CSV table of C-alpha atoms and ligand atoms in Angstrom, one decimal:
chain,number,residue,atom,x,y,z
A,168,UNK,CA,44.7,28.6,-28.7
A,169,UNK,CA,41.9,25.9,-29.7
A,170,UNK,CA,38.9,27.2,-31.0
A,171,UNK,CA,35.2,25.8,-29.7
A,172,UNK,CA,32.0,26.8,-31.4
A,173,UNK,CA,29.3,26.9,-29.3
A,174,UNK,CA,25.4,26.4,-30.5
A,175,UNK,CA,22.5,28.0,-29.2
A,176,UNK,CA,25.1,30.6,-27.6
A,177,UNK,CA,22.6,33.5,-27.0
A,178,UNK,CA,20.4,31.4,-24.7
A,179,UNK,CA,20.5,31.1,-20.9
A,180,UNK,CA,22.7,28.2,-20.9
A,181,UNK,CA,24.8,28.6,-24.3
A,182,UNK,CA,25.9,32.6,-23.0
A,183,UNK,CA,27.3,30.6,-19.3
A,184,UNK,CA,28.8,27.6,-20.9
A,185,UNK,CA,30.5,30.1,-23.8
A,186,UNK,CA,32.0,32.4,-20.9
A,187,UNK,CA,33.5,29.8,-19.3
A,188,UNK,CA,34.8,28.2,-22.3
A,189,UNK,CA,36.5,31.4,-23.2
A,190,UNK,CA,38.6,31.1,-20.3
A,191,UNK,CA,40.5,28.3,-21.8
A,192,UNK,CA,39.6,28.7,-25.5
A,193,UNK,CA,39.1,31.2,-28.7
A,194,UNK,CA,35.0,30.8,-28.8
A,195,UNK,CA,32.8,31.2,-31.8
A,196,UNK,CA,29.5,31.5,-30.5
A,197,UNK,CA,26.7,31.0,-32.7
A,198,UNK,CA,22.7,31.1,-32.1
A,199,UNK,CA,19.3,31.4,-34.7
A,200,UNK,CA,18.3,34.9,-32.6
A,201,UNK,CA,21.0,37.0,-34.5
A,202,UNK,CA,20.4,39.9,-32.5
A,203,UNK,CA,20.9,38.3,-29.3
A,204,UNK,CA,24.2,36.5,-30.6
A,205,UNK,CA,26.0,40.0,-31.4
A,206,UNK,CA,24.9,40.7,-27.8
A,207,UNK,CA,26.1,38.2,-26.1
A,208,UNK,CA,29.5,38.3,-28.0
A,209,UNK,CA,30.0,41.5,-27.9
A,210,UNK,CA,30.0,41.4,-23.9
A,211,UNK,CA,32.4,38.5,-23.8
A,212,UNK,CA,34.5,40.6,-25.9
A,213,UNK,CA,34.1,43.6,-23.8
A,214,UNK,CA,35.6,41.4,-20.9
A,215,UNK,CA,38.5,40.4,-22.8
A,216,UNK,CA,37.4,36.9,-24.9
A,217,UNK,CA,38.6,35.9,-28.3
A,218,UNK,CA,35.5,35.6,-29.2
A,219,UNK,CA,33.7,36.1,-32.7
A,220,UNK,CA,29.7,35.0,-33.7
A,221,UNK,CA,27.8,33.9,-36.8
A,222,UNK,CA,24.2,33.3,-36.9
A,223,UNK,CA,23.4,29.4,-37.3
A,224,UNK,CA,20.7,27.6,-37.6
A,225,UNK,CA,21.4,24.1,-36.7
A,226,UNK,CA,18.4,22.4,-38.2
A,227,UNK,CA,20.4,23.0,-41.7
A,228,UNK,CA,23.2,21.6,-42.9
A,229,UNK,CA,23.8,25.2,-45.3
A,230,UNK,CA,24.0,26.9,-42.1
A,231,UNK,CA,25.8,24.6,-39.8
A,232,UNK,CA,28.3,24.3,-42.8
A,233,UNK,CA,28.5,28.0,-42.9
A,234,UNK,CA,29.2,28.1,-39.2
A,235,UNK,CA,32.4,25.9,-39.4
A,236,UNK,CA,33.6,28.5,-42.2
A,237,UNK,CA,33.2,31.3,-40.2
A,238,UNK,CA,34.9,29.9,-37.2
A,239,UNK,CA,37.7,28.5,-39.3
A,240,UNK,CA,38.1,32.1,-40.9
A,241,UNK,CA,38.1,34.1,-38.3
A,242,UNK,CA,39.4,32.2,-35.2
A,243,UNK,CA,41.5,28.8,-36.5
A,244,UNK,CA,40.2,25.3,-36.6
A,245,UNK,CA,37.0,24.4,-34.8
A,246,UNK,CA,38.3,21.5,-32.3
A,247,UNK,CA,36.1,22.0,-29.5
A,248,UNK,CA,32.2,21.6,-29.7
A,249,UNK,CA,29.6,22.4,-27.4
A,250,UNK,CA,25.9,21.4,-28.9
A,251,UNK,CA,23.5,23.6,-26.8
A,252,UNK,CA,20.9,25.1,-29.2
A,253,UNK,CA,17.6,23.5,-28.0
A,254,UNK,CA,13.7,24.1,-28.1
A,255,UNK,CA,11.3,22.1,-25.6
A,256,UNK,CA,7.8,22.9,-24.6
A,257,UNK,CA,5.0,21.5,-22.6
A,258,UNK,CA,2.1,19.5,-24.4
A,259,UNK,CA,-0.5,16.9,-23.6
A,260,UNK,CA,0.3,14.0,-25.4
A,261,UNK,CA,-2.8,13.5,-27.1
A,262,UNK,CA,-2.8,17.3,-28.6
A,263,UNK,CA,1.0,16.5,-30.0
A,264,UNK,CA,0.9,17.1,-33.4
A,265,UNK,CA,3.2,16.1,-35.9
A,266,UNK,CA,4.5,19.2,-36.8
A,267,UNK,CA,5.9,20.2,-33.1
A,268,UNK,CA,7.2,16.8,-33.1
A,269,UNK,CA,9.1,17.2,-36.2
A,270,UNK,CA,10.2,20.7,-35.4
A,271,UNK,CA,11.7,19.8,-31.8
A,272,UNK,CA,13.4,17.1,-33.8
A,273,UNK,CA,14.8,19.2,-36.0
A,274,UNK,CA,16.5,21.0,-33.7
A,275,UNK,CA,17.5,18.6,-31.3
A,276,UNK,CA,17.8,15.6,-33.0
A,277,UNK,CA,19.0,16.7,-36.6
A,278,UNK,CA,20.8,19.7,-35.5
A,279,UNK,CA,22.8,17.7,-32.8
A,280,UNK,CA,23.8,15.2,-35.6
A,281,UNK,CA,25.0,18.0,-38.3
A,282,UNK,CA,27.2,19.8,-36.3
A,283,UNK,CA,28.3,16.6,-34.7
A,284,UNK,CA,29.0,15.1,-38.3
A,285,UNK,CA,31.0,18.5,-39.5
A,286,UNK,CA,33.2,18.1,-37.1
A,287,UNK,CA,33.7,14.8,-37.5
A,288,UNK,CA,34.3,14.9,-41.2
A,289,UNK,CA,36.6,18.3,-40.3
A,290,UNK,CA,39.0,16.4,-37.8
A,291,UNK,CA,39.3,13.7,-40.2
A,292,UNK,CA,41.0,11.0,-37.9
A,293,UNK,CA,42.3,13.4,-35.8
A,294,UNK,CA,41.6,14.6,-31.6
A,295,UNK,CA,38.7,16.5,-30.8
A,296,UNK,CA,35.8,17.1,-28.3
A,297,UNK,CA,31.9,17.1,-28.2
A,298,UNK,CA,29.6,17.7,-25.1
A,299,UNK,CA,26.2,17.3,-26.4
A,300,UNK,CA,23.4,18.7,-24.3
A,301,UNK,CA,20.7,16.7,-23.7
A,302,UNK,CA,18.0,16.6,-20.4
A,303,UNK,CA,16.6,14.9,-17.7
A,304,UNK,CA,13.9,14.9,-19.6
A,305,UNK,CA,15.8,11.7,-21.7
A,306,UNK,CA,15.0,9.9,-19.0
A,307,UNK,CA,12.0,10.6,-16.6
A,308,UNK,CA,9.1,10.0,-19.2
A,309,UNK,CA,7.5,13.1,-18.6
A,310,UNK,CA,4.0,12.7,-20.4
A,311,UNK,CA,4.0,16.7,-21.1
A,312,UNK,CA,7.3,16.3,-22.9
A,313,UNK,CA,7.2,13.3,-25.6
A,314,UNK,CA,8.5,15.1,-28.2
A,315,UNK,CA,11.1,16.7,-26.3
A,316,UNK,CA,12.0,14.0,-24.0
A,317,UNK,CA,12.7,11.4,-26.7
A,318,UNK,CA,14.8,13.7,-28.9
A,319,UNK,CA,17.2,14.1,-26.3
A,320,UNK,CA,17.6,10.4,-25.3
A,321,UNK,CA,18.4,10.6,-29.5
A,322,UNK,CA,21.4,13.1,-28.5
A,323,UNK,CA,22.6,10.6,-26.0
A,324,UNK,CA,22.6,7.7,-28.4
A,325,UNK,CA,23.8,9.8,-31.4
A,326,UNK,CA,26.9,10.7,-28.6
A,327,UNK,CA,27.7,6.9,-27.8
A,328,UNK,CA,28.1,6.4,-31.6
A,329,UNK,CA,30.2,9.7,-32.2
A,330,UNK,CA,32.5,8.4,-29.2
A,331,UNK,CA,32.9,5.4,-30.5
A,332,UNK,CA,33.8,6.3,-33.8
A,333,UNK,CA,35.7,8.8,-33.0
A,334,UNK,CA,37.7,7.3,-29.8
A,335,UNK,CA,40.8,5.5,-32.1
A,336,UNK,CA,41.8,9.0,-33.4
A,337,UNK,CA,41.2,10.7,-29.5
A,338,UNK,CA,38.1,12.2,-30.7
A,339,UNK,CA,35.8,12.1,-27.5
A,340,UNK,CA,32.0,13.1,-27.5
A,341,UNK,CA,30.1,13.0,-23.9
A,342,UNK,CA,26.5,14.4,-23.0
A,343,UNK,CA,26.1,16.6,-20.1
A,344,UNK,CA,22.0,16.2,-18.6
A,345,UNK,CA,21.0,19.4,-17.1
A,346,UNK,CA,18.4,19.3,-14.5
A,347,UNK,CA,16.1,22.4,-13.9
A,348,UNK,CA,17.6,25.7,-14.5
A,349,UNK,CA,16.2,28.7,-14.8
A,350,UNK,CA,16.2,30.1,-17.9
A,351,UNK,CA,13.7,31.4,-21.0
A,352,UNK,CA,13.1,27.7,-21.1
A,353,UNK,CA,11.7,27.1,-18.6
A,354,UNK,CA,10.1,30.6,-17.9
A,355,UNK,CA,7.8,29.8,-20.9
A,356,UNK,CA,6.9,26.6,-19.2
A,357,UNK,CA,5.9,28.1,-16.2
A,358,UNK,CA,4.0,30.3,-18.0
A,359,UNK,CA,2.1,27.8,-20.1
A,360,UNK,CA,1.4,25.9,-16.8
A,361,UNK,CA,-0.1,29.0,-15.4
A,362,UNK,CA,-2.0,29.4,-18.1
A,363,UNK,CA,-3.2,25.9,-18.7
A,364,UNK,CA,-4.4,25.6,-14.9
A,365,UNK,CA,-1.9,23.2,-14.3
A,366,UNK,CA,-0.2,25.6,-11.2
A,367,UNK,CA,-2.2,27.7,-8.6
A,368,UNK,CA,-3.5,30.7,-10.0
A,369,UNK,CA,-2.1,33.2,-7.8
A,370,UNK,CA,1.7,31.8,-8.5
A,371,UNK,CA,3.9,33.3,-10.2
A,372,UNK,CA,6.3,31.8,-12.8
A,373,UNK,CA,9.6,31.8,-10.4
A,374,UNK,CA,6.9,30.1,-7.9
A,375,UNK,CA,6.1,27.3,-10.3
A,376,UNK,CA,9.6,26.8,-11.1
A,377,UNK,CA,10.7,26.6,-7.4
A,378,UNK,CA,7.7,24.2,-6.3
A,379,UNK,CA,8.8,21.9,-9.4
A,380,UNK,CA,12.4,22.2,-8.0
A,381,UNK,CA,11.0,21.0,-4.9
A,382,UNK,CA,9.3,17.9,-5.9
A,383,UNK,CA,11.5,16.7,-8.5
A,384,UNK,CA,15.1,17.6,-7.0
A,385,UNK,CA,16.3,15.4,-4.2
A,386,UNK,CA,19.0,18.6,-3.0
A,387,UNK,CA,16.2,20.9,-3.0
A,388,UNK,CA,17.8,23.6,-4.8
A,389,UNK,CA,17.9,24.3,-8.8
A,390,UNK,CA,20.6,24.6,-11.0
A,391,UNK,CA,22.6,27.0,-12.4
A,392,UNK,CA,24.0,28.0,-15.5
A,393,UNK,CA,27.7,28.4,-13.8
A,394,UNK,CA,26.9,24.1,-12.6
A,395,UNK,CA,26.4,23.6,-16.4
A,396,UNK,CA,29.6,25.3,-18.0
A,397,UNK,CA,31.7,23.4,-15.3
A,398,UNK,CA,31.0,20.5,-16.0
A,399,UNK,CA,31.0,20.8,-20.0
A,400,UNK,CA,34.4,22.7,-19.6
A,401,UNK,CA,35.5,19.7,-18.0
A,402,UNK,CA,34.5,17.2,-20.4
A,403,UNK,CA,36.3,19.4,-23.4
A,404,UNK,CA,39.4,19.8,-21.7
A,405,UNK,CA,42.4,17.6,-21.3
A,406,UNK,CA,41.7,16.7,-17.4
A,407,UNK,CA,39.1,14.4,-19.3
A,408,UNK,CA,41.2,12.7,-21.8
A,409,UNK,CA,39.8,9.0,-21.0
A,410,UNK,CA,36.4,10.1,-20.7
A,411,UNK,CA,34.3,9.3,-23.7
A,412,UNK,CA,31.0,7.7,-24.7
A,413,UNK,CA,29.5,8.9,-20.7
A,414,UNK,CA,26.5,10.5,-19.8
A,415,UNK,CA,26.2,13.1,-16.6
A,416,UNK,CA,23.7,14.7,-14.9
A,417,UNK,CA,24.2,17.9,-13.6
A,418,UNK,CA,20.8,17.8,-11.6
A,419,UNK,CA,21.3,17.6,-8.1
A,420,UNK,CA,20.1,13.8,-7.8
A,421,UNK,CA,17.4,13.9,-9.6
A,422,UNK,CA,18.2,11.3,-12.5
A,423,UNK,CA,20.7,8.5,-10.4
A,424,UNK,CA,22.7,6.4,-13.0
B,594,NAD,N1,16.8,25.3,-18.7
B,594,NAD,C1,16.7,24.0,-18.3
B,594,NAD,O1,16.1,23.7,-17.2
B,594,NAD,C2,17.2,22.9,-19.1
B,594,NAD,C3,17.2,21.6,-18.6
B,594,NAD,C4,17.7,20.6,-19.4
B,594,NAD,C5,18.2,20.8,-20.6
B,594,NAD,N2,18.2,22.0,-21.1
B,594,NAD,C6,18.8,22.2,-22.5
B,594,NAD,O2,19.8,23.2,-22.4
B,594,NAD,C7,19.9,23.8,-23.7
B,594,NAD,C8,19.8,25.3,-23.5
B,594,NAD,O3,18.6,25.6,-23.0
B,594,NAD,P1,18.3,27.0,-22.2
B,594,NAD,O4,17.7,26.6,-20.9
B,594,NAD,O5,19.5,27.9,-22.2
B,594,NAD,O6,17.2,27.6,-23.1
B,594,NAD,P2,17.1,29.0,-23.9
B,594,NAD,O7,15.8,29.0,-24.6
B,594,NAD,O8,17.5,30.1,-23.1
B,594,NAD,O9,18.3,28.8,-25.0
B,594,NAD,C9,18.1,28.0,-26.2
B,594,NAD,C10,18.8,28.7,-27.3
B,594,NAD,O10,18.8,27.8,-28.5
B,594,NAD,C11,18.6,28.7,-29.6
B,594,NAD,N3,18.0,28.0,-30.7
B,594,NAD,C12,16.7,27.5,-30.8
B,594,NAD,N4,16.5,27.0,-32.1
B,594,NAD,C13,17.7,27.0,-32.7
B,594,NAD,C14,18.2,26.6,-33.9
B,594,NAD,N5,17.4,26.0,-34.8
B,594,NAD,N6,19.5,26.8,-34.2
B,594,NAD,C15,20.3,27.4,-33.4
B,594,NAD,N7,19.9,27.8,-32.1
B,594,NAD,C16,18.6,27.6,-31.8
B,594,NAD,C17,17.6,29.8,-29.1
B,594,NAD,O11,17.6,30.9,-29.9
B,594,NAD,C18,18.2,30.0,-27.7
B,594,NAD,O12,19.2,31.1,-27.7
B,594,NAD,C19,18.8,23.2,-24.6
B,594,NAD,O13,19.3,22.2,-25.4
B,594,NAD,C20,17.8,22.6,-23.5
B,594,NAD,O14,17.1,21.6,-24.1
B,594,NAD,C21,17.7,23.1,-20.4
């Protein structure tokens, strides 16, 4: 069985795309929150997953590096990776300061590229598969978003390198864009929109989210975590063997390409 280690496992999106993953594949799942990580493994394992977890922080090499280790102890190999840990929130441009930027790089930006690298260095010339996550976000220039936005149009760039270094040895990497899907990500923006005056006062959070939905999606309807996992199943599996280097929305027509 191939083994996939899977960042930012505990959160909305990570827990979805790990299940699904599990159907095919022995799944380390790893996250910063370590109390939520032994959760959320512990109920894939409950429903009959391989699965095992380690706490990672992806914004360190030390950690990613320790990841890896555990994975490869406990399950086999890591050949499969899915790059979901994230942090994004809401600020005016002009109140951005330079340590949010540099902290929502460190995560996104830096924490894409480590694991992305151990792997690489691990498969040494040999097959494997990345789905980076990255966002719509990459590619609306949302002026709340800056920092956010333009560290995950870095994960798309990083990808198109890591596909085409890796594509000799059948080493594919792709990036999967969500759209909007409701999760503690974007609860906490709703709520900072609520409180900011930037959403009617007598909204509440799910309300903001769904009018967003509503002016930003051409289907009219959100995402879901389950539209996610599909499609980053997908790209890891064999059915995708000749897909590499790509970028794909999952966002029901909100970014065309
Ligand atoms: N929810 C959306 O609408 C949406 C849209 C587009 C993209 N995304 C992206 O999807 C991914 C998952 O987001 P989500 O919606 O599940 O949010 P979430 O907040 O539920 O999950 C994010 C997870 O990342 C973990 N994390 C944060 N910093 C970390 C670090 N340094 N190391 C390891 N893990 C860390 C958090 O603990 C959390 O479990 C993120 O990359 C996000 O940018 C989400």
């Amino acid at each position: 069985m191939s083994v996939a280690l899977v960042t930012g496992g505990a959160g909305g999106l990570g827990v979805a795309i790990a299940a699904r993953l599990a159907e095919e594949h022995a799944v380390l799942l790893t996250d910063v929150n370590a109390e939520r990580i032994a959760e959320a493994s512990g109920r894939l394992a409950a429903n009959g997953a391989k699965v095992a977890h380690a706490v990672c922080d992806v914004s360190r090499r030390d950690s990613v590096q320790a990841a890896f280790a555990a994975a490869e102890e406990q399950l086999g190999e890591v050949t499969v990776l899915a790059n979901v840990a994230g942090v994004g929130k809401f600020h005016p441009f002009t109140e951005l300061t330079e340590e949010m930027w540099d902290r929502t790089y460190a995560v996104n930006a830096r924490g894409t590229f480590l694991t992305c690298q151990e792997l690489v260095r691990r498969r040494a010339g040999r097959p494997g598969a990345i789905v980076n996550i990255a966002s719509i976000g990459a590619r609306l220039g949302m002026e709340m978003v800056a920092d956010y936005g333009s560290s995950k149009a870095a994960v798309i760039e990083l990808t198109h390198t890591i596909a085409r270094i890796g594509a000799p040895s059948g080493l594919r990497a792709n990036t999967v864009m969500p759209g909007l899907i409701w999760t503690d990500m974007w609860r906490t923006t709703a709520e900072w929109l609520l409180a900011n005056g930037l959403a009617p006062a007598d909204a509440t959070a799910e309300q903001v989210f769904a009018g967003t939905v509503d002016r930003m999606v051409p289907m009219k309807r959100p995402q879901t975590p389950a539209d996610i996992a599909e499609m980053v199943a997908f790209l890891l599996s064999e059915k995708a063997a000749n897909i590499t280097g790509q970028t794909i929305a999952v966002d029901g027509g909100t970014v065309m390409t």
